[in-house]
Coordinates of C-alpha atoms in Angstrom, one line a residue:
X1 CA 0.0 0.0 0.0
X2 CA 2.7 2.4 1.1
X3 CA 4.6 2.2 -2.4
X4 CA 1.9 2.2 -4.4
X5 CA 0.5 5.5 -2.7
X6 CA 4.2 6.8 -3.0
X7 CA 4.2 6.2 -6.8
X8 CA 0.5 7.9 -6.9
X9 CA 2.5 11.1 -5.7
X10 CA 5.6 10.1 -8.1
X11 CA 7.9 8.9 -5.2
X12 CA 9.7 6.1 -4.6
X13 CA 9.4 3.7 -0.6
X14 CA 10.4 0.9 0.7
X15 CA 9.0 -0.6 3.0
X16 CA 10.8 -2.6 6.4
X17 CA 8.6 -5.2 8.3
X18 CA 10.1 -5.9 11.6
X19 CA 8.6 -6.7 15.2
X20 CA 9.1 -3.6 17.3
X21 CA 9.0 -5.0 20.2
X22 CA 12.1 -7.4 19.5
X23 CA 15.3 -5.4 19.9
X24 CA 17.7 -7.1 17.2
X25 CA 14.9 -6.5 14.6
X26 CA 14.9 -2.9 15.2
X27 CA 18.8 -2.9 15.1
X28 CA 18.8 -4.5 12.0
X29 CA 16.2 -2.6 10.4
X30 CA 18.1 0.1 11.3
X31 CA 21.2 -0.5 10.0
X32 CA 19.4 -0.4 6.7
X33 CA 18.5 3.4 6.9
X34 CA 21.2 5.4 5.4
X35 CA 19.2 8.9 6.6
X36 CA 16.3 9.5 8.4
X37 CA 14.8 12.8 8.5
X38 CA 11.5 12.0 10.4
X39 CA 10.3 9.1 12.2
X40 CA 6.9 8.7 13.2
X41 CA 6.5 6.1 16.1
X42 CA 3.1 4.5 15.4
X43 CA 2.6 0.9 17.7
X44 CA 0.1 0.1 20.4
X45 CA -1.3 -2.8 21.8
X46 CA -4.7 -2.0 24.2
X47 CA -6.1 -5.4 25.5
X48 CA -9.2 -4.5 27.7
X49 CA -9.2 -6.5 31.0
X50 CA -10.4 -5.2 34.5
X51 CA -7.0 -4.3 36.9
X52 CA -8.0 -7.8 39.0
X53 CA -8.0 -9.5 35.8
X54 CA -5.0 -8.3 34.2
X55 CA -1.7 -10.8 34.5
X56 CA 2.0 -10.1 34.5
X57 CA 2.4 -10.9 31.0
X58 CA -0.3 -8.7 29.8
X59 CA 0.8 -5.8 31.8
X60 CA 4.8 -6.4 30.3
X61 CA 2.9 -6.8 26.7
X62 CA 1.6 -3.2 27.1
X63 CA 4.9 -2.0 28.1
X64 CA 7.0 -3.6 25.8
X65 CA 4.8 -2.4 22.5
X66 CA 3.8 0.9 23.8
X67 CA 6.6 2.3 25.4
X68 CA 9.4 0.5 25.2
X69 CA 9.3 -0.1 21.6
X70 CA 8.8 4.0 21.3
X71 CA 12.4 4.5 23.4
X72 CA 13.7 2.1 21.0
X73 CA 12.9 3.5 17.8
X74 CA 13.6 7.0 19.3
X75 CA 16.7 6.0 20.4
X76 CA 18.0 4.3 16.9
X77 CA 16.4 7.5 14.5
X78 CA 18.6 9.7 17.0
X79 CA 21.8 7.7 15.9
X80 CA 20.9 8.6 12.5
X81 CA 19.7 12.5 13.1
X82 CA 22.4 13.4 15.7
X83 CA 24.8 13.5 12.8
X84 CA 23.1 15.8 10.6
X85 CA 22.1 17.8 13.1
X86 CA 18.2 17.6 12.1
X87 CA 15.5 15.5 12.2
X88 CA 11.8 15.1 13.7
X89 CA 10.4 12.7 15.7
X90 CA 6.4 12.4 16.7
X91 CA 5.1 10.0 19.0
X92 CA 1.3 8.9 18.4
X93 CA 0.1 8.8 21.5
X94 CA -3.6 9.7 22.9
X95 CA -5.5 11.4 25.3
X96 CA -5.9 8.5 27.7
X97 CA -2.3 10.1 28.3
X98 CA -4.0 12.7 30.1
X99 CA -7.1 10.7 31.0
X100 CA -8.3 7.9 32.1
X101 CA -11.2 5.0 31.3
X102 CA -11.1 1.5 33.7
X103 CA -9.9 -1.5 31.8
X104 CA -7.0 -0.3 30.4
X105 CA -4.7 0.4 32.9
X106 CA -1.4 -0.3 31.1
X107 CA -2.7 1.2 27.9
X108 CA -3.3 4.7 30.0
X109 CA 0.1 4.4 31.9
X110 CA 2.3 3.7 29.1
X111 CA 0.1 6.7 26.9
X112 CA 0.7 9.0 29.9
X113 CA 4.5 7.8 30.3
X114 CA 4.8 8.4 26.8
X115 CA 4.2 12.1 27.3
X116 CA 7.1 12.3 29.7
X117 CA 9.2 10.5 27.3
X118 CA 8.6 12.6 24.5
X119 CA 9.8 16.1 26.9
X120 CA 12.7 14.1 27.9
X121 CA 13.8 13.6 24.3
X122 CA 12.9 17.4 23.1
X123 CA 15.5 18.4 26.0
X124 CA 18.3 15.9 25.2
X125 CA 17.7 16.1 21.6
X126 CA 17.2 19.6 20.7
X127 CA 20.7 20.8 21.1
X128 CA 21.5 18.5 18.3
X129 CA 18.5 20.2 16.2
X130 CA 16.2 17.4 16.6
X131 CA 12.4 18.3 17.9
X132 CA 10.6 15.8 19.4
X133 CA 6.4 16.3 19.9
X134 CA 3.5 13.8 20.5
X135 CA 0.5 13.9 19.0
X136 CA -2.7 12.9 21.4
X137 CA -5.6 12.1 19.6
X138 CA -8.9 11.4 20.8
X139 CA -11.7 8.6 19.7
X140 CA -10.9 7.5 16.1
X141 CA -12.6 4.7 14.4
X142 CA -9.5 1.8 14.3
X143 CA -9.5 -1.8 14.6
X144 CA -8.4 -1.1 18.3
X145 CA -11.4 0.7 19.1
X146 CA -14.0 -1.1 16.9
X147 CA -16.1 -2.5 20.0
X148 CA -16.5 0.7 21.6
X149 CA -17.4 2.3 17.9
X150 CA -19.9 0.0 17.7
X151 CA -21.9 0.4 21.0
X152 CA -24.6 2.5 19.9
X153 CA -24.4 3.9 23.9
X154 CA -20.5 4.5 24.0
X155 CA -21.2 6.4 20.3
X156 CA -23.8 8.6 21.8
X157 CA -21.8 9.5 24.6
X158 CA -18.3 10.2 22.8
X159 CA -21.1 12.6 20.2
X160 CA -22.4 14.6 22.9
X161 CA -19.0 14.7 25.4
X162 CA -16.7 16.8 22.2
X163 CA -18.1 20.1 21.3
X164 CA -17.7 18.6 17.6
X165 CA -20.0 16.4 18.5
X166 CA -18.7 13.2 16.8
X167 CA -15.3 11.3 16.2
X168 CA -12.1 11.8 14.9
X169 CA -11.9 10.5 11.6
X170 CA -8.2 8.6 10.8
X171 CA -7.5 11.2 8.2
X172 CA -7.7 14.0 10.6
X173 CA -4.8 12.9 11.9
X174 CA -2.4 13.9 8.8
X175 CA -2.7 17.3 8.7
X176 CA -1.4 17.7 12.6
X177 CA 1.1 15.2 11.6
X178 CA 2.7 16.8 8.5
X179 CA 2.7 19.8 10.5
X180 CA 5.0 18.9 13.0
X181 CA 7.0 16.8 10.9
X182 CA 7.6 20.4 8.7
X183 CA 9.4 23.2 8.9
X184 CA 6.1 25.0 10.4
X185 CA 6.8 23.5 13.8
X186 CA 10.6 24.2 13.7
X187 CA 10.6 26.1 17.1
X188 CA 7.9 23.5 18.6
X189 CA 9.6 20.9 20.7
X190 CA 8.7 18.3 24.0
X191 CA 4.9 19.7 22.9
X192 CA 1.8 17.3 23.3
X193 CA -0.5 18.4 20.5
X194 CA -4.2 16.7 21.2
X195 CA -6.4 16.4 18.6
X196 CA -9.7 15.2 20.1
X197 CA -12.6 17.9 19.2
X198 CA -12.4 19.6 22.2
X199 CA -13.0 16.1 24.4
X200 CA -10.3 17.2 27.2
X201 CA -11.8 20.8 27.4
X202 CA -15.2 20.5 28.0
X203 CA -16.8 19.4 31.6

């Protein structure tokens, strides 16, 4: 999909399958990458289990994909910016980084974590000319949230708690995106941009 819609715009990808989760895959993907200018850290795993009824393992899983993997990547696209003294990274992250809804407490803790993680970067980083932001969205119809999009009740309530009054749509996303992976946001770093229709603002 991703080079087909690159040669749609008369560009050129490749594309580099790897678990992110599994260190030596990310180190070799890496070693790949001749430059990097932006890198957009898009992975997340939310299984939906009550706090009494989440294990060990399904706590570490949560970590692992949605935090750890995010250091990782961070970590090995800085190797590659530090050098040329320029680059952008954005973490997708969400709003249950600054919220919180039960049966997904390692979702919400590694979302709010993330937030931390993308100000520690932006400080580290920034002397070297690389910005690091998050972007937080709110409810957007994915195959992670398809149950609660299709509860008639949770649908409602999502409508009438944004002032837009309805959900994000996926492609909503890009514009925010490309912004702060432009030259627009050149003096924006360690920011959390939310994107959620005014969910976080109203009471």
């Amino acid at each position: 999909m991703l080079k087909a819609r690159a040669a749609e715009l008369g560009r050129d990808a490749d594309v580099l399958a790897f678990d992110v989760t599994d260190a030596e895959a990310v180190r070799n993907a890496f070693a790949q990458i001749d430059r990097l200018d932006i890198l957009v850290n898009n992975a997340g795993i939310i299984p939906r289990k009550p706090v009494l009824e989440t294990t060990d393992e399904d706590w570490q899983a949560v970590l692992d994909s949605n935090l750890t993997a995010y250091f990782r990547l961070a970590r090995e696209a800085a190797k590659l910016m530090v050098p040329q003294r320029r680059g952008r990274i954005i973490m997708v992250s969400s709003i249950m980084g600054l919220l919180a809804r039960p049966t997904i407490p390692g979702y919400v803790t590694t979302k709010s974590a993330l937030h931390g993680l993308t100000r520690a970067l932006a400080v580290e980083l920034g002397p070297h000319g690389i910005t690091v932001n998050a972007l937080a969205p709110g409810f957007v119809p994915t195959d992670a949230t398809a149950t609660l999009h299709a509860d008639p009740k949770f649908n409602e309530w999502i409508s009438t708690r944004a002032p837009l009054g309805r959900w994000c749509q996926p492609e909503e996303l890009a514009g925010p995106a490309v912004f702060l992976a432009s030259d627009a946001s050149s003096y924006i770093t360690g920011h959390v941009l939310v994107v959620d229709g005014g969910l976080t603002a109203a009471l």
